[in-house]
Coordinates of N, CA, C and O in Angstrom, one line a residue:
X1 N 145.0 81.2 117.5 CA 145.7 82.0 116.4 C 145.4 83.4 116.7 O 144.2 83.8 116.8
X2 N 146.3 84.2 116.7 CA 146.1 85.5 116.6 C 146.5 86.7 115.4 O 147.6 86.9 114.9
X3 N 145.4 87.3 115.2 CA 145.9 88.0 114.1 C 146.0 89.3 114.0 O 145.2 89.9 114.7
X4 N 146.7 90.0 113.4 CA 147.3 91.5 113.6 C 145.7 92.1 113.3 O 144.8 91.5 112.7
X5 N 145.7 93.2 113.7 CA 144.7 93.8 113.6 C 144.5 94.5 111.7 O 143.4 94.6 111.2
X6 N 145.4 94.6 111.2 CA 145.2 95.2 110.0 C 145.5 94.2 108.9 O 145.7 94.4 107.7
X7 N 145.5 92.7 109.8 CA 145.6 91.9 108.6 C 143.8 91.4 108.4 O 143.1 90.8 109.2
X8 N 143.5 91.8 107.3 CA 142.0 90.8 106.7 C 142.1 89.4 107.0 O 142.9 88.5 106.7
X9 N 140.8 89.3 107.8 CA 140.6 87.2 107.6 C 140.2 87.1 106.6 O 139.7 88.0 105.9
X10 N 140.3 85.6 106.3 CA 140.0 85.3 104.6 C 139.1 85.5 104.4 O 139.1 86.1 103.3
X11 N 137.8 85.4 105.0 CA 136.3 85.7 104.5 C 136.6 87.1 103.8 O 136.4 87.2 102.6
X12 N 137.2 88.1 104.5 CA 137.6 89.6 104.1 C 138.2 89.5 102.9 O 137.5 89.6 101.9
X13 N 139.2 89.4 102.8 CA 140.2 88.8 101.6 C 139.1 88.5 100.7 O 138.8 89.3 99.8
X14 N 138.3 87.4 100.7 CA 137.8 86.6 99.7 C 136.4 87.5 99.0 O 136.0 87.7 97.9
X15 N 136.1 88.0 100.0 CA 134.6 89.5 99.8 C 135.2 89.9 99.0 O 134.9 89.6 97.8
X16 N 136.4 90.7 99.2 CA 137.1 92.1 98.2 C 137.5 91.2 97.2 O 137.0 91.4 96.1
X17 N 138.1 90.4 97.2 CA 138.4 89.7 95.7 C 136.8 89.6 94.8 O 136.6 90.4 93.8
X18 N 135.8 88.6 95.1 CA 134.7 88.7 94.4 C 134.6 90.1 94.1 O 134.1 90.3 93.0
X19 N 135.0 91.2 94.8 CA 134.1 92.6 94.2 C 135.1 92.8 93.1 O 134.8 93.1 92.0
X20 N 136.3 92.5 93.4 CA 137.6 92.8 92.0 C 137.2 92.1 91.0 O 137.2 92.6 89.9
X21 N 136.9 90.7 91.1 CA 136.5 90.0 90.1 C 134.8 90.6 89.1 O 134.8 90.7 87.8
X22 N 133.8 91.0 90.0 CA 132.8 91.5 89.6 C 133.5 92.9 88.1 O 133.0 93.0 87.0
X23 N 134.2 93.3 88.6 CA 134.4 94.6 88.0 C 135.1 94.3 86.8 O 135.2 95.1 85.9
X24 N 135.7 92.8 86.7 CA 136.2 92.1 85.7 C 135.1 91.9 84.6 O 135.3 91.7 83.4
X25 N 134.0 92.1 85.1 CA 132.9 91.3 84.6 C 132.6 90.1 84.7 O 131.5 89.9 84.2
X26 N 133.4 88.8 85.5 CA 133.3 87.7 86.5 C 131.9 87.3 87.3 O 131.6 88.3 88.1
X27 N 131.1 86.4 87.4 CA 130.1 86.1 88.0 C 130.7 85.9 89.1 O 131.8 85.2 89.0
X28 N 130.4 86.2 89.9 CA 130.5 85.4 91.3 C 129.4 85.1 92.5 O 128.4 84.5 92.1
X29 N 129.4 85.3 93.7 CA 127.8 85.1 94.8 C 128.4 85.4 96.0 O 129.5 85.1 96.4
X30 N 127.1 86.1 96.7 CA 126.7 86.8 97.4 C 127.2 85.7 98.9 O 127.6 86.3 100.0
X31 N 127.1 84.1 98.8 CA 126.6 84.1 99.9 C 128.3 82.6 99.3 O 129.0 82.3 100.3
X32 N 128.5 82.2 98.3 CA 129.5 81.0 98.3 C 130.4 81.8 97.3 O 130.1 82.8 96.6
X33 N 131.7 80.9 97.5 CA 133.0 81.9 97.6 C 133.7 81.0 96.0 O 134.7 80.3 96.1
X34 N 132.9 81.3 94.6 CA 133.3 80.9 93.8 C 133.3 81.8 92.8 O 133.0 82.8 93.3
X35 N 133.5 81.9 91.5 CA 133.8 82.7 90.5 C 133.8 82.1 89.7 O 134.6 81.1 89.8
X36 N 132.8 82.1 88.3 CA 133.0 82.4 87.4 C 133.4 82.9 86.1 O 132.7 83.8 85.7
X37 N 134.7 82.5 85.2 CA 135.3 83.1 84.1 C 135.2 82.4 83.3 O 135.4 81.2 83.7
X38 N 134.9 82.6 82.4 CA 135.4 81.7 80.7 C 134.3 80.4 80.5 O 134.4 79.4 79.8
X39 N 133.3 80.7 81.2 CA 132.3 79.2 81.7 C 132.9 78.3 82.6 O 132.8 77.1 82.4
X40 N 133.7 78.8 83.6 CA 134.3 77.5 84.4 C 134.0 78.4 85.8 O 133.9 79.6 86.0
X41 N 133.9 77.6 86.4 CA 133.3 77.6 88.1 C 135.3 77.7 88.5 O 136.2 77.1 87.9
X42 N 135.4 78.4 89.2 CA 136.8 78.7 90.3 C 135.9 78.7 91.9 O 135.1 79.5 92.3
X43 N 136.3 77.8 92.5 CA 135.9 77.4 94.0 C 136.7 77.4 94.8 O 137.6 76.5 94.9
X44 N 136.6 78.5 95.8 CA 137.5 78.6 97.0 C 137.2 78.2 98.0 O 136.1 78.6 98.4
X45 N 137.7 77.3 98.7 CA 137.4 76.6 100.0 C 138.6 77.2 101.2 O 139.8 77.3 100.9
X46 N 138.1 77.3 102.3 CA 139.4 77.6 103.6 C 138.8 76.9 104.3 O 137.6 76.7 104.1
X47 N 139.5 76.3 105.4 CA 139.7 75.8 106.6 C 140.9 75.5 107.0 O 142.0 75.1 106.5
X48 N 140.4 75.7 108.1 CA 141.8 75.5 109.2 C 142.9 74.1 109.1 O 144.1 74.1 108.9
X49 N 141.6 72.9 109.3 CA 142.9 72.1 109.3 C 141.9 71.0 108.6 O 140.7 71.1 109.0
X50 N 142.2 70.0 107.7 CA 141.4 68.8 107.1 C 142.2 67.7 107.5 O 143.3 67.8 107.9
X51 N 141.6 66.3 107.4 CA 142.0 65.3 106.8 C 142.6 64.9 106.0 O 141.7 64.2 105.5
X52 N 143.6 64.6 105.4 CA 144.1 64.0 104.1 C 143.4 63.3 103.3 O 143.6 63.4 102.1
X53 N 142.1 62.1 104.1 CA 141.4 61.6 103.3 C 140.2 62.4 102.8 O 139.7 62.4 101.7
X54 N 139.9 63.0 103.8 CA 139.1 64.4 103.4 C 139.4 65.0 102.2 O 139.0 64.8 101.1
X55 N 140.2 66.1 102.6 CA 141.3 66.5 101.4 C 141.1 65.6 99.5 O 140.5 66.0 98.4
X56 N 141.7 64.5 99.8 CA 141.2 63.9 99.0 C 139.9 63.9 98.0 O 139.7 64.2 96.9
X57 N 139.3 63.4 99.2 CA 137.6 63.0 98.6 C 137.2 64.6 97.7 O 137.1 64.8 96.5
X58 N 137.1 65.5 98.8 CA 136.5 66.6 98.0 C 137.2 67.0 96.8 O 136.6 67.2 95.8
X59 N 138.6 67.0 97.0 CA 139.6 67.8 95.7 C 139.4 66.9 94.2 O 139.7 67.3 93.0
X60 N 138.9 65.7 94.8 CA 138.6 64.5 93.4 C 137.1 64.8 92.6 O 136.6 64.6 91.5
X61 N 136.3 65.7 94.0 CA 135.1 65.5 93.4 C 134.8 66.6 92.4 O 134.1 66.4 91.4
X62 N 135.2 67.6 92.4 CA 134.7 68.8 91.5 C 133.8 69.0 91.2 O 133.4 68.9 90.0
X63 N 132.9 69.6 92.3 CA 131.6 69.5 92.4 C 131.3 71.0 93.5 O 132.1 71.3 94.4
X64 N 130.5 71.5 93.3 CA 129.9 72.7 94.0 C 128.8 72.8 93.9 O 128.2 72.5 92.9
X65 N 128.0 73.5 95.2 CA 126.6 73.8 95.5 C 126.5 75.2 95.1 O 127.3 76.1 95.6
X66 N 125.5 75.6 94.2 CA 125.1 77.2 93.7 C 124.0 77.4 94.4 O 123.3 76.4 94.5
X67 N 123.6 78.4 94.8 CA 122.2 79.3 94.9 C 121.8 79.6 94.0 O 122.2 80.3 93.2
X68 N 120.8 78.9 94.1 CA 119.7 79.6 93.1 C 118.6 80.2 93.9 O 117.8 79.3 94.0
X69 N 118.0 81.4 94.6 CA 116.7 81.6 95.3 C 117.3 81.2 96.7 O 118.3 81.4 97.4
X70 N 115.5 80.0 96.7 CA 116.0 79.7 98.3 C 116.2 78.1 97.7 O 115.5 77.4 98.5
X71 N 116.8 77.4 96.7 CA 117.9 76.5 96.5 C 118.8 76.2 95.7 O 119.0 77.0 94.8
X72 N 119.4 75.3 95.7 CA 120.8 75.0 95.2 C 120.9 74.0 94.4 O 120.0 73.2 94.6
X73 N 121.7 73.7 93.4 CA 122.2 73.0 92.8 C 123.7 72.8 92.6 O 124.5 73.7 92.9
X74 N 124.1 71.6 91.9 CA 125.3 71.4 92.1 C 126.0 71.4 90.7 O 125.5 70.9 89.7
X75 N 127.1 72.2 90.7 CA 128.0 72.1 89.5 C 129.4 71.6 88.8 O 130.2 71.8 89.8
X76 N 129.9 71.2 88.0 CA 131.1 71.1 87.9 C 132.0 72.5 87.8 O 131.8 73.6 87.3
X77 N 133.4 72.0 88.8 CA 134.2 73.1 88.9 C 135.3 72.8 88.1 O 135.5 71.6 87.8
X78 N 135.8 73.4 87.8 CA 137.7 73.7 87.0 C 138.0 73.2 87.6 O 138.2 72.0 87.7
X79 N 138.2 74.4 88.7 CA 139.3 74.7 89.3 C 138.7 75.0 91.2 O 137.8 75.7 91.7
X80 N 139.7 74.1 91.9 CA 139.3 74.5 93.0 C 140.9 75.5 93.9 O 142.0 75.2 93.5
X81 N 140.6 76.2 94.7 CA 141.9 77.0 96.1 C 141.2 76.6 96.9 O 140.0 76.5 96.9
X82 N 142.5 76.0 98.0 CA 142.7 75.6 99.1 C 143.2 76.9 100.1 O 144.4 77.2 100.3
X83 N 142.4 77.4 100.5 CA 143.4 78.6 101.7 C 143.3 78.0 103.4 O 142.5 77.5 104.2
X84 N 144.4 78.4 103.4 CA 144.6 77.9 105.5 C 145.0 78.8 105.5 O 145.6 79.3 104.6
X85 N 144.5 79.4 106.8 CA 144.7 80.1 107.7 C 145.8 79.9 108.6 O 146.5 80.7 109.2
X86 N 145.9 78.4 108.6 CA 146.7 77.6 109.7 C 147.7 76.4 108.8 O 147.2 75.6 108.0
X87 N 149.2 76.6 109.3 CA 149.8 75.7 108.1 C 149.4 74.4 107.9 O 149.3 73.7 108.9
X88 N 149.2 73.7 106.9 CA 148.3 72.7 106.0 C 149.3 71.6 106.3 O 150.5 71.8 106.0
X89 N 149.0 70.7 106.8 CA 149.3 69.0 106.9 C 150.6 69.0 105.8 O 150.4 69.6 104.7
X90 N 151.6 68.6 106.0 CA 153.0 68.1 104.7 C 152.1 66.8 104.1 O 152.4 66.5 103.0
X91 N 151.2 66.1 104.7 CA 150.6 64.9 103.5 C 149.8 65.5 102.1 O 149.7 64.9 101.0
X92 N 149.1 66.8 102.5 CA 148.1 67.5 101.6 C 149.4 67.4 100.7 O 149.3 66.6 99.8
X93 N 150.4 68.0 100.7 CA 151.3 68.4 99.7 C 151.9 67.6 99.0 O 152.1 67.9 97.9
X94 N 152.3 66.5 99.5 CA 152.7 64.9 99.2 C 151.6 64.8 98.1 O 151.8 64.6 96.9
X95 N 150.2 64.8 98.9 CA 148.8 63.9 97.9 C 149.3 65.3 96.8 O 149.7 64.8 95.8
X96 N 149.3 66.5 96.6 CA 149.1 67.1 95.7 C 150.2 66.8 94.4 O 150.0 66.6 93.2
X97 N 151.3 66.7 95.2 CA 152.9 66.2 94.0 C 152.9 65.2 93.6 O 153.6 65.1 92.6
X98 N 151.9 63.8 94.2 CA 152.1 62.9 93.9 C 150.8 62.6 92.7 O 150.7 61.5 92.2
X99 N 150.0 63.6 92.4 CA 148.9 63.1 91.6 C 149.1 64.7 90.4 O 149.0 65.8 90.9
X100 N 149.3 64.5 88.6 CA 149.2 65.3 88.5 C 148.4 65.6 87.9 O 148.6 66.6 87.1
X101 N 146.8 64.8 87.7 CA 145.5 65.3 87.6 C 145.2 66.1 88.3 O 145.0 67.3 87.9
X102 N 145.1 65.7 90.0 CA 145.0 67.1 90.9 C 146.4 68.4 90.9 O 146.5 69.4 91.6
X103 N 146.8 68.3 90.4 CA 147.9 69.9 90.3 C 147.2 70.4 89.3 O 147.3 71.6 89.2
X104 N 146.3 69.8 88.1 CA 145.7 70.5 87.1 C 144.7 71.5 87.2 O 144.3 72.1 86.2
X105 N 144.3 71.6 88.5 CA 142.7 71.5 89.0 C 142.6 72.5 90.5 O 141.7 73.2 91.0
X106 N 144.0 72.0 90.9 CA 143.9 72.5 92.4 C 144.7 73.1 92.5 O 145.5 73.2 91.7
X107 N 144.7 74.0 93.8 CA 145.5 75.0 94.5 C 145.5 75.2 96.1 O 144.5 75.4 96.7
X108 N 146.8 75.2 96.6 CA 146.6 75.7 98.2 C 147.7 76.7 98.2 O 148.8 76.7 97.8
X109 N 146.9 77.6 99.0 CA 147.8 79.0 99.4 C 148.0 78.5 101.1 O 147.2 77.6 101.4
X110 N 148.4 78.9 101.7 CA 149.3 78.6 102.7 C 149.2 80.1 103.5 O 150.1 81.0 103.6
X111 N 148.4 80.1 103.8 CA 148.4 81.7 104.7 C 149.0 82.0 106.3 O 148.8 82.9 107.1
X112 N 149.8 80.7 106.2 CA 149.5 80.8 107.8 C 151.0 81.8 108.6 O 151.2 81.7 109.8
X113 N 151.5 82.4 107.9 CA 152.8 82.9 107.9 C 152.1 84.8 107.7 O 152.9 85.7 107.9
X114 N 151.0 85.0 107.4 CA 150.7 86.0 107.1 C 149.8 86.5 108.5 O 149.9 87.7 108.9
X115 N 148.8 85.5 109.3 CA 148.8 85.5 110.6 C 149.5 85.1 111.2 O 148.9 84.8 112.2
X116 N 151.1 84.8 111.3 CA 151.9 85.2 112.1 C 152.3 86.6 112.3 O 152.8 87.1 113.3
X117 N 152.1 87.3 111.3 CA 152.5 88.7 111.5 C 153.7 88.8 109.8 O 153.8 89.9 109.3
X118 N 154.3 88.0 109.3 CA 155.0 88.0 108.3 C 154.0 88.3 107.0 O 152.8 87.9 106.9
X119 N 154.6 88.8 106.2 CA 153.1 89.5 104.8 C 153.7 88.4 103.3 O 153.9 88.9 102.2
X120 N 153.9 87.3 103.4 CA 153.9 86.3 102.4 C 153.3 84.8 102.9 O 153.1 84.1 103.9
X121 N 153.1 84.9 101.8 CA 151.8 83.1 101.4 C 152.5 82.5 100.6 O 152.9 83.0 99.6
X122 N 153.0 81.1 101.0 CA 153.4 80.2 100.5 C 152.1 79.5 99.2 O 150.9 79.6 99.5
X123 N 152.4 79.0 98.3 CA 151.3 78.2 97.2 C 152.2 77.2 96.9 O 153.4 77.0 97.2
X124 N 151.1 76.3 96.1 CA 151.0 75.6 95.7 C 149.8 75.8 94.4 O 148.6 75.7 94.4
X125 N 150.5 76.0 93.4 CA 149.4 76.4 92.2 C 150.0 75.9 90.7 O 150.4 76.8 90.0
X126 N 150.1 74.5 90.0 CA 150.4 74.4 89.0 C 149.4 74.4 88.0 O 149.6 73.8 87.0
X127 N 148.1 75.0 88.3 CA 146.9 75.1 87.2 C 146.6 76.3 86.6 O 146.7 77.3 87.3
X128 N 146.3 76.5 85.2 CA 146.0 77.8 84.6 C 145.0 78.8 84.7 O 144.6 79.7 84.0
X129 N 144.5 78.4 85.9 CA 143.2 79.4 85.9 C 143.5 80.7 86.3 O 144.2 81.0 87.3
X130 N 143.0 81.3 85.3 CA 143.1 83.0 85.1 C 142.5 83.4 86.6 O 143.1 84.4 86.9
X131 N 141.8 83.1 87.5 CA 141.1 83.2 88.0 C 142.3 83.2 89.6 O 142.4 84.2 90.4
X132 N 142.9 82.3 89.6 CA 144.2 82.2 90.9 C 145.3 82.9 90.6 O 146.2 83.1 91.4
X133 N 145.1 83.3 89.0 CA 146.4 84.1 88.7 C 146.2 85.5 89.3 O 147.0 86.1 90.0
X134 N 144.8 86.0 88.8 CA 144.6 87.3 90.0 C 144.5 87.2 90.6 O 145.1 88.1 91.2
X135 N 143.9 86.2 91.5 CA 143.8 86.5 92.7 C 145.4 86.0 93.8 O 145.4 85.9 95.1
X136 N 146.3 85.8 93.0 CA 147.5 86.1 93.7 C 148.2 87.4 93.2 O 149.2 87.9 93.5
X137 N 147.5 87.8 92.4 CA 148.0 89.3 92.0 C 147.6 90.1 93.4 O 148.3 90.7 94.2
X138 N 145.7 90.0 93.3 CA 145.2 91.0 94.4 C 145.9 90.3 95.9 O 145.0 90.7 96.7
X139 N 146.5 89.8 96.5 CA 147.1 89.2 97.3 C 148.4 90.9 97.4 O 148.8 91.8 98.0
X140 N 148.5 90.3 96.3 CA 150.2 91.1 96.6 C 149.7 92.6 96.0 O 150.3 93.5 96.6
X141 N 148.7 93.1 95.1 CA 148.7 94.7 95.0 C 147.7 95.2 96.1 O 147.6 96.3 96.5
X142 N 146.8 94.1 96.5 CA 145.9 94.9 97.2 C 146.1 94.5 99.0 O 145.5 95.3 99.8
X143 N 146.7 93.7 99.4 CA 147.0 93.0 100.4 C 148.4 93.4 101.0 O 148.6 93.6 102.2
X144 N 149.4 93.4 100.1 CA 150.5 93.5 100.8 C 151.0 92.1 100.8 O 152.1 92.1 101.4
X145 N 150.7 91.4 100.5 CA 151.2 89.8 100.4 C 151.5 89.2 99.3 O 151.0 88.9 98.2
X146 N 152.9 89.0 99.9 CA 154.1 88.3 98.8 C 153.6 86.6 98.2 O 153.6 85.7 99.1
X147 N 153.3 86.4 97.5 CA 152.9 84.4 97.4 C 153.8 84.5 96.7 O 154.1 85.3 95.9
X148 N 154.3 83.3 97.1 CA 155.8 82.6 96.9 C 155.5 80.7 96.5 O 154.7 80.0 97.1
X149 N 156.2 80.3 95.6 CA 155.7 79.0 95.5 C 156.5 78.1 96.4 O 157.6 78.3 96.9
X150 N 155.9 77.1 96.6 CA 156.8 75.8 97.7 C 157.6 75.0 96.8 O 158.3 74.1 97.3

């Protein structure tokens, strides 16, 4: 995969978002890519490419590892985002339409059109968290990137 030089990789993306969210007054962490609003955990996860049954397992479990010190515990999430870098399996999207507990809960942005050199992200986002709602705002005012629904 190659990426334009002035596009952010998601770790990048996802840094500056926590700092936007911070300024919200939003908890978020230093070291895992989740956010805090309203008492609910928002959990961003990327990778390149998953499993379906993978996919699955984790998006059912709603569960996340916090820092505390030097350990962790685990919490219930809301809300989890799915970001690829690389376009996402057509079964993820199937398992997503076909269950609509998980559309309540979940989200995949679809980035992989944005490292081609094109400046829009496909989603997948039928859940209310305030939390995906900015952060497809900061997509498109702070990024340059159109999200568009599938």
């Amino acid at each position: 995969m190659t990426v334009a030089l002035n596009i952010p990789r998601v770790w990048e993306i996802l840094n500056r978002f926590k700092d936007f969210c911070q300024s919200r007054g939003w908890k978020t962490s230093k070291h895992e890519d989740w956010v805090m609003a309203d008492n609910k955990y928002h959990n961003f996860l990327w990778v390149r490419k998953i499993y379906p049954s993978t996919f699955r397992k984790v998006a059912t479990n709603h569960k996340c590892a916090i820092r505390e010190g030097v350990s962790y515990h685990v919490v219930k999430t809301e809300y989890t985002a799915w970001l690829f870098p690389e376009k996402p399996p057509k079964t993820l999207m199937k398992i997503m339409r076909d269950n609509e507990e998980l559309l309540k809960g979940t989200a995949i942005y679809d980035l992989s059109s944005v490292y081609a050199g094109k400046f829009h992200c496909r989603k997948l986002n039928k859940t209310d968290s305030v939390v995906f709602q900015e952060f497809e705002k900061f997509l498109q005012e702070s990024c340059g990137i159109d999200v568009k629904s599938t």
